[in-house]
mmCIF file of C-alpha atoms in Angstrom:
data_model
loop_
_atom_site.group_PDB
_atom_site.id
_atom_site.type_symbol
_atom_site.label_atom_id
_atom_site.label_comp_id
_atom_site.label_asym_id
_atom_site.label_seq_id
_atom_site.Cartn_x
_atom_site.Cartn_y
_atom_site.Cartn_z
ATOM 1 C CA MET V 1 -0.136 -0.055 -0.188
ATOM 2 C CA SER V 2 1.728 2.937 -1.220
ATOM 3 C CA MET V 3 -0.363 5.312 1.390
ATOM 4 C CA SER V 4 0.221 4.272 4.417
ATOM 5 C CA LEU V 5 0.697 5.322 8.434
ATOM 6 C CA ILE V 6 3.940 3.145 9.261
ATOM 7 C CA PRO V 7 5.636 5.239 12.155
ATOM 8 C CA SER V 8 8.786 6.947 11.505
ATOM 9 C CA LEU V 9 8.673 5.589 7.741
ATOM 10 C CA SER V 10 5.298 6.886 6.228
ATOM 11 C CA TYR V 11 4.462 9.738 8.225
ATOM 12 C CA SER V 12 5.367 12.930 6.060
ATOM 13 C CA ILE V 13 7.393 15.750 7.696
ATOM 14 C CA PHE V 14 5.206 18.844 8.706
ATOM 15 C CA VAL V 15 5.841 21.195 10.645
ATOM 16 C CA CYS V 16 2.630 22.850 12.640
ATOM 17 C CA VAL V 17 3.162 26.225 13.910
ATOM 18 C CA LEU V 18 2.123 26.907 17.538
ATOM 19 C CA ILE V 19 -1.399 27.594 16.851
ATOM 20 C CA LYS V 20 -1.858 24.272 15.328
ATOM 21 C CA ILE V 21 -2.648 25.305 11.741
ATOM 22 C CA CYS V 22 -2.187 21.958 9.426
ATOM 23 C CA HIS V 23 -3.280 21.432 6.571
ATOM 24 C CA THR V 24 -2.439 18.514 3.912
ATOM 25 C CA GLN V 25 -4.043 17.390 0.571
ATOM 26 C CA LEU V 26 -3.801 14.224 -1.116
ATOM 27 C CA VAL V 27 -4.578 13.974 -4.822
ATOM 28 C CA VAL V 28 -6.011 10.359 -5.857
ATOM 29 C CA ASN V 29 -7.015 8.942 -9.271
ATOM 30 C CA VAL V 30 -9.866 6.669 -8.884
ATOM 31 C CA LYS V 31 -11.299 4.217 -11.675
ATOM 32 C CA ASN V 32 -15.159 4.372 -11.471
ATOM 33 C CA GLY V 33 -17.674 1.757 -12.369
ATOM 34 C CA GLY V 34 -17.865 2.558 -16.148
ATOM 35 C CA GLY V 35 -14.036 2.541 -16.320
ATOM 36 C CA ASP V 36 -13.451 6.600 -16.177
ATOM 37 C CA ILE V 37 -10.569 8.144 -14.449
ATOM 38 C CA LEU V 38 -12.085 10.652 -11.413
ATOM 39 C CA VAL V 39 -9.537 12.432 -9.433
ATOM 40 C CA GLU V 40 -10.431 13.174 -5.729
ATOM 41 C CA SER V 41 -8.640 15.823 -3.569
ATOM 42 C CA ILE V 42 -8.861 15.272 -0.260
ATOM 43 C CA GLN V 43 -7.725 17.863 2.195
ATOM 44 C CA SER V 44 -7.094 17.782 5.998
ATOM 45 C CA ASN V 45 -7.491 20.955 8.314
ATOM 46 C CA VAL V 46 -6.650 19.650 11.944
ATOM 47 C CA SER V 47 -6.846 23.122 13.362
ATOM 48 C CA SER V 48 -10.453 23.169 12.730
ATOM 49 C CA ASP V 49 -10.995 19.120 12.763
ATOM 50 C CA THR V 50 -12.496 19.051 9.048
ATOM 51 C CA ILE V 51 -11.686 16.821 5.759
ATOM 52 C CA THR V 52 -13.275 17.847 2.711
ATOM 53 C CA LEU V 53 -13.133 15.204 -0.305
ATOM 54 C CA GLU V 54 -13.863 17.098 -3.525
ATOM 55 C CA TYR V 55 -14.206 15.431 -7.191
ATOM 56 C CA PRO V 56 -15.866 15.476 -10.240
ATOM 57 C CA SER V 57 -18.688 13.203 -11.438
ATOM 58 C CA SER V 58 -18.770 11.534 -14.781
ATOM 59 C CA ASP V 59 -21.822 13.512 -15.478
ATOM 60 C CA GLY V 60 -20.084 16.829 -15.111
ATOM 61 C CA SER V 61 -21.118 17.575 -11.503
ATOM 62 C CA LEU V 62 -19.051 18.484 -8.906
ATOM 63 C CA ILE V 63 -19.447 16.703 -5.547
ATOM 64 C CA THR V 64 -17.778 18.167 -2.353
ATOM 65 C CA GLN V 65 -17.877 16.002 1.074
ATOM 66 C CA PHE V 66 -17.206 17.633 3.998
ATOM 67 C CA ILE V 67 -16.591 16.573 7.245
ATOM 68 C CA ASP V 68 -16.735 18.830 10.627
ATOM 69 C CA PHE V 69 -16.116 16.202 13.293
ATOM 70 C CA LYS V 70 -16.603 18.810 16.322
ATOM 71 C CA SER V 71 -20.316 19.167 15.274
ATOM 72 C CA GLU V 72 -20.598 15.332 14.358
ATOM 73 C CA ALA V 73 -21.820 16.454 10.730
ATOM 74 C CA GLN V 74 -21.042 15.997 7.229
ATOM 75 C CA ILE V 75 -22.398 18.018 3.974
ATOM 76 C CA PHE V 76 -22.674 16.618 0.500
ATOM 77 C CA ARG V 77 -22.450 19.579 -2.038
ATOM 78 C CA ALA V 78 -23.459 18.788 -5.367
ATOM 79 C CA TYR V 79 -22.913 21.470 -8.209
ATOM 80 C CA VAL V 80 -25.279 20.075 -10.974
ATOM 81 C CA PRO V 81 -25.274 21.296 -14.310
ATOM 82 C CA GLY V 82 -28.102 22.176 -16.370
ATOM 83 C CA GLU V 83 -29.601 19.914 -18.878
ATOM 84 C CA GLU V 84 -29.960 22.531 -22.168
ATOM 85 C CA GLU V 85 -31.724 19.832 -23.972
ATOM 86 C CA ARG V 86 -34.489 19.457 -21.322
ATOM 87 C CA GLY V 87 -35.284 23.252 -21.304
ATOM 88 C CA GLN V 88 -32.934 24.242 -18.578
ATOM 89 C CA PRO V 89 -31.071 27.270 -19.674
ATOM 90 C CA PRO V 90 -27.557 27.072 -21.006
ATOM 91 C CA GLY V 91 -24.666 27.306 -18.354
ATOM 92 C CA SER V 92 -26.997 26.864 -15.395
ATOM 93 C CA VAL V 93 -25.812 25.035 -12.056
ATOM 94 C CA GLN V 94 -28.083 23.703 -9.234
ATOM 95 C CA VAL V 95 -26.493 23.471 -6.398
ATOM 96 C CA LEU V 96 -27.801 21.026 -3.415
ATOM 97 C CA CYS V 97 -26.514 20.809 0.294
ATOM 98 C CA PHE V 98 -27.117 17.704 2.003
ATOM 99 C CA ILE V 99 -26.483 17.430 5.558
ATOM 100 C CA THR V 100 -26.184 14.145 7.683
ATOM 101 C CA ARG V 101 -24.954 12.860 11.131
ATOM 102 C CA PHE V 102 -21.592 11.891 11.208
ATOM 103 C CA SER V 103 -20.030 8.516 12.416
ATOM 104 C CA LYS V 104 -16.452 8.936 13.102
ATOM 105 C CA ASN V 105 -16.068 5.191 12.674
ATOM 106 C CA ASP V 106 -16.746 6.153 8.544
ATOM 107 C CA PHE V 107 -13.359 7.975 8.064
ATOM 108 C CA ILE V 108 -10.375 8.333 9.592
ATOM 109 C CA SER V 109 -9.804 11.462 11.822
ATOM 110 C CA SER V 110 -8.155 14.906 10.484
ATOM 111 C CA ASP V 111 -4.951 13.867 12.338
ATOM 112 C CA ALA V 112 -4.582 10.634 10.855
ATOM 113 C CA MET V 113 -5.481 11.742 7.756
ATOM 114 C CA SER V 114 -3.017 14.452 7.915
ATOM 115 C CA LYS V 115 -0.064 12.117 8.724
ATOM 116 C CA LEU V 116 -0.736 10.361 5.217
ATOM 117 C CA ARG V 117 1.870 10.501 2.341
ATOM 118 C CA GLN V 118 1.794 10.102 -1.328
ATOM 119 C CA LYS V 119 4.265 8.000 -2.462
ATOM 120 C CA ASN V 120 3.069 7.565 -5.982
ATOM 121 C CA PRO V 121 0.351 10.202 -7.331
ATOM 122 C CA THR V 122 -0.120 8.210 -10.555
ATOM 123 C CA ALA V 123 -1.406 5.635 -9.648
ATOM 124 C CA ILE V 124 -5.032 4.165 -10.141
ATOM 125 C CA ARG V 125 -6.398 3.319 -6.440
ATOM 126 C CA THR V 126 -9.216 0.602 -5.989
ATOM 127 C CA PRO V 127 -10.954 0.409 -2.688
ATOM 128 C CA GLU V 128 -10.859 -2.468 -0.249
ATOM 129 C CA GLU V 129 -14.359 -2.814 0.321
ATOM 130 C CA GLU V 130 -17.377 -1.515 -1.050
ATOM 131 C CA ARG V 131 -19.888 -0.370 1.660
ATOM 132 C CA PRO V 132 -24.000 -1.208 1.027
ATOM 133 C CA GLN V 133 -25.617 2.053 -0.320
ATOM 134 C CA GLU V 134 -26.983 4.631 2.133
ATOM 135 C CA VAL V 135 -30.229 5.720 1.573
ATOM 136 C CA HIS V 136 -31.018 8.941 3.392
ATOM 137 C CA SER V 137 -34.067 10.701 3.209
ATOM 138 C CA PHE V 138 -34.656 14.530 4.624
ATOM 139 C CA ASP V 139 -37.632 16.063 5.791
ATOM 140 C CA LEU V 140 -36.311 19.605 7.426
ATOM 141 C CA SER V 141 -34.826 22.584 5.114
ATOM 142 C CA VAL V 142 -32.227 24.386 6.854
ATOM 143 C CA ASP V 143 -32.531 28.446 6.967
ATOM 144 C CA LEU V 144 -28.542 29.427 6.237
ATOM 145 C CA ASN V 145 -29.000 32.579 7.968
ATOM 146 C CA LYS V 146 -29.472 30.314 11.533
ATOM 147 C CA SER V 147 -27.178 27.347 10.061
ATOM 148 C CA HIS V 148 -24.419 27.782 12.767
ATOM 149 C CA VAL V 149 -26.157 25.738 15.154
ATOM 150 C CA ILE V 150 -25.454 22.801 13.331
ATOM 151 C CA SER V 151 -21.836 23.551 12.266
ATOM 152 C CA PRO V 152 -20.194 27.062 11.422
ATOM 153 C CA HIS V 153 -19.200 26.044 8.265
ATOM 154 C CA VAL V 154 -22.572 25.231 6.492
ATOM 155 C CA PHE V 155 -23.113 28.573 5.858
ATOM 156 C CA ASN V 156 -20.037 29.383 3.483
ATOM 157 C CA ILE V 157 -20.278 25.666 2.071
ATOM 158 C CA CYS V 158 -24.052 26.066 1.266
ATOM 159 C CA ARG V 159 -24.609 30.047 0.497
ATOM 160 C CA GLU V 160 -25.503 29.115 -3.065
ATOM 161 C CA ALA V 161 -27.822 26.280 -2.120
ATOM 162 C CA LYS V 162 -30.614 28.760 0.060
ATOM 163 C CA GLU V 163 -33.166 27.178 -0.998
ATOM 164 C CA SER V 164 -31.736 23.591 -1.224
ATOM 165 C CA THR V 165 -30.018 22.772 1.762
ATOM 166 C CA PHE V 166 -31.550 19.654 3.906
ATOM 167 C CA PHE V 167 -31.343 18.014 7.309
ATOM 168 C CA ASN V 168 -33.304 15.133 8.558
ATOM 169 C CA GLU V 169 -35.025 15.465 11.914
ATOM 170 C CA ASP V 170 -33.906 12.059 13.339
ATOM 171 C CA ASP V 171 -30.236 13.298 12.907
ATOM 172 C CA LEU V 172 -30.847 16.485 14.306
ATOM 173 C CA LYS V 173 -32.001 14.829 17.580
ATOM 174 C CA THR V 174 -29.225 12.146 17.635
ATOM 175 C CA ILE V 175 -26.456 15.114 17.588
ATOM 176 C CA SER V 176 -28.813 17.406 20.082
ATOM 177 C CA ARG V 177 -28.287 14.391 22.483
ATOM 178 C CA SER V 178 -24.719 13.620 21.607
ATOM 179 C CA LEU V 179 -23.438 17.184 22.013
ATOM 180 C CA SER V 180 -25.520 18.398 24.556
ATOM 181 C CA LYS V 181 -27.188 20.935 22.286
ATOM 182 C CA ASP V 182 -30.268 22.766 22.844
ATOM 183 C CA TYR V 183 -32.806 20.869 20.604
ATOM 184 C CA ASN V 184 -35.616 23.842 20.290
ATOM 185 C CA THR V 185 -32.686 26.000 19.275
ATOM 186 C CA MET V 186 -31.400 23.463 16.469
ATOM 187 C CA MET V 187 -35.056 23.053 15.501
ATOM 188 C CA SER V 188 -35.149 26.928 15.009
ATOM 189 C CA ALA V 189 -32.872 26.868 12.143
ATOM 190 C CA MET V 190 -35.218 24.328 10.530
ATOM 191 C CA ILE V 191 -38.132 24.498 8.133
ATOM 192 C CA LYS V 192 -40.196 21.316 8.046
ATOM 193 C CA LEU V 193 -41.088 19.332 5.169
ATOM 194 C CA ALA V 194 -43.789 16.714 4.200
ATOM 195 C CA PRO V 195 -41.807 14.978 1.365
ATOM 196 C CA THR V 196 -44.179 11.727 1.917
ATOM 197 C CA LYS V 197 -46.955 13.694 0.735
ATOM 198 C CA TYR V 198 -45.969 13.900 -2.944
ATOM 199 C CA GLY V 199 -44.726 11.079 -5.164
ATOM 200 C CA LYS V 200 -41.274 10.308 -6.524
ATOM 201 C CA CYS V 201 -40.153 12.178 -9.520
ATOM 202 C CA SER V 202 -39.325 9.573 -11.467
ATOM 203 C CA ASP V 203 -43.056 8.772 -11.348
ATOM 204 C CA THR V 204 -44.570 12.601 -11.763
ATOM 205 C CA SER V 205 -44.978 13.391 -15.957
ATOM 206 C CA ASP V 206 -45.957 16.859 -14.990
ATOM 207 C CA ILE V 207 -42.416 19.082 -14.750
ATOM 208 C CA PHE V 208 -43.885 21.649 -12.890
ATOM 209 C CA LYS V 209 -45.406 19.461 -9.858
ATOM 210 C CA PRO V 210 -44.065 19.136 -6.404
ATOM 211 C CA CYS V 211 -42.309 15.696 -5.879
ATOM 212 C CA THR V 212 -39.489 13.659 -4.009
ATOM 213 C CA CYS V 213 -36.530 13.402 -6.145
ATOM 214 C CA ARG V 214 -33.562 11.266 -5.580
ATOM 215 C CA TYR V 215 -29.854 12.446 -6.044
ATOM 216 C CA ASP V 216 -27.167 9.647 -6.253
ATOM 217 C CA ALA V 217 -23.605 9.942 -5.545
ATOM 218 C CA CYS V 218 -20.849 7.782 -5.381
ATOM 219 C CA VAL V 219 -17.567 8.411 -3.118
ATOM 220 C CA GLY V 220 -15.069 5.484 -4.880
ATOM 221 C CA TRP V 221 -12.507 5.947 -2.717
ATOM 222 C CA TYR V 222 -11.344 7.105 0.919
ATOM 223 C CA PRO V 223 -9.518 5.726 4.308
ATOM 224 C CA CYS V 224 -12.547 4.205 6.262
ATOM 225 C CA GLY V 225 -10.432 3.186 8.933
ATOM 226 C CA LEU V 226 -6.903 2.449 10.342
ATOM 227 C CA LYS V 227 -4.962 -0.749 10.342
ATOM 228 C CA TYR V 228 -2.782 -2.063 12.837
ATOM 229 C CA CYS V 229 0.422 -3.881 13.421
ATOM 230 C CA ARG V 230 2.200 -5.972 16.396
ATOM 231 C CA GLY V 231 5.819 -5.674 16.517
ATOM 232 C CA LYS V 232 8.518 -5.300 19.494
ATOM 233 C CA ASP V 233 9.997 -2.007 20.704
ATOM 234 C CA SER V 234 13.695 -1.429 21.859
ATOM 235 C CA SER V 235 13.436 -3.266 25.106
ATOM 236 C CA GLY V 236 11.411 -6.538 23.098
ATOM 237 C CA LYS V 237 8.132 -5.502 24.317
ATOM 238 C CA VAL V 238 5.147 -6.375 22.267
ATOM 239 C CA VAL V 239 3.434 -3.190 20.960
ATOM 240 C CA SER V 240 0.667 -2.835 18.406
ATOM 241 C CA TYR V 241 1.299 0.709 15.955
ATOM 242 C CA ARG V 242 -0.694 1.985 12.885
ATOM 243 C CA CYS V 243 0.529 0.399 9.807
ATOM 244 C CA GLY V 244 -1.421 1.458 7.160
ATOM 245 C CA ILE V 245 -5.345 2.461 6.181
ATOM 246 C CA LYS V 246 -8.617 0.537 4.872
ATOM 247 C CA THR V 247 -9.852 1.827 2.218
ATOM 248 C CA CYS V 248 -13.724 1.988 1.021
ATOM 249 C CA LYS V 249 -16.177 2.923 -1.418
ATOM 250 C CA ARG V 250 -19.578 3.843 -0.605
ATOM 251 C CA CYS V 251 -22.701 4.963 -2.783
ATOM 252 C CA LEU V 252 -25.417 7.052 -1.380
ATOM 253 C CA ALA V 253 -28.897 8.116 -2.339
ATOM 254 C CA PHE V 254 -30.663 11.405 -0.829
ATOM 255 C CA ASP V 255 -34.422 12.270 -1.112
ATOM 256 C CA HIS V 256 -35.805 15.546 -0.789
ATOM 257 C CA PHE V 257 -38.243 17.648 -1.666
ATOM 258 C CA VAL V 258 -38.548 19.871 -4.748
ATOM 259 C CA LYS V 259 -41.330 22.040 -5.779
ATOM 260 C CA GLN V 260 -41.091 21.324 -9.384
ATOM 261 C CA LYS V 261 -39.661 18.317 -11.207
ATOM 262 C CA PHE V 262 -38.019 20.415 -13.182
ATOM 263 C CA LEU V 263 -35.502 21.032 -10.662
ATOM 264 C CA CYS V 264 -35.004 17.100 -10.569
ATOM 265 C CA LEU V 265 -34.617 16.216 -14.370
ATOM 266 C CA TRP V 266 -31.988 13.574 -13.757
ATOM 267 C CA ASN V 267 -34.975 11.383 -12.261
#
């Protein structure tokens, strides 16, 4: 494995200033199911305890996964180009933001990420494990002006998705309990939706009718865990140490409300 965490050998040499601002970035070439090579950029920021993964998908969309470890939240943002042949304006882009609760076991920490060293940047990566598809249904719309109650990063990342930033109420309740945040304060930044009232956009023929839209995204390669090896220290004592990373692929489906099927033509 050319990206690893072997002590003293594979730790990158870096210096953090006293205020602990550290940025590291990897560029990874990943082959998708259709044989296309997609280039992922993965950046770790130790000072803010965040990770940003970004890549262009084969349909021309730009996908960003942003993980805020402190807030237990992750944001998936998609820049989706318009479809001129279906009547959308030339050069138009639709911006979507989906916020979900983040489990710390789904990605290595920002600190561990910052210590990865890239030996062969031209290599084509394939994940060791393909995880089951995750389906997320959103019943809340986020008021970006109050979104700091979720994470201080939501506004900047989703500022172009003022009417298309979504959250799930069950995730909100879980984060509220886990971080001892006031639930009513968090709900004050939300607008309740009723997506189950409407049919699927894929079953709706009228492009001006509201419906439930599904947006799919796949993260083709990411470090989903650490590997540990056993060895002996200088005194002969058996010790456990980090000796690599486990890599995964996962696909996600985001079900969300749209006022018109015209905003969900990919379905």
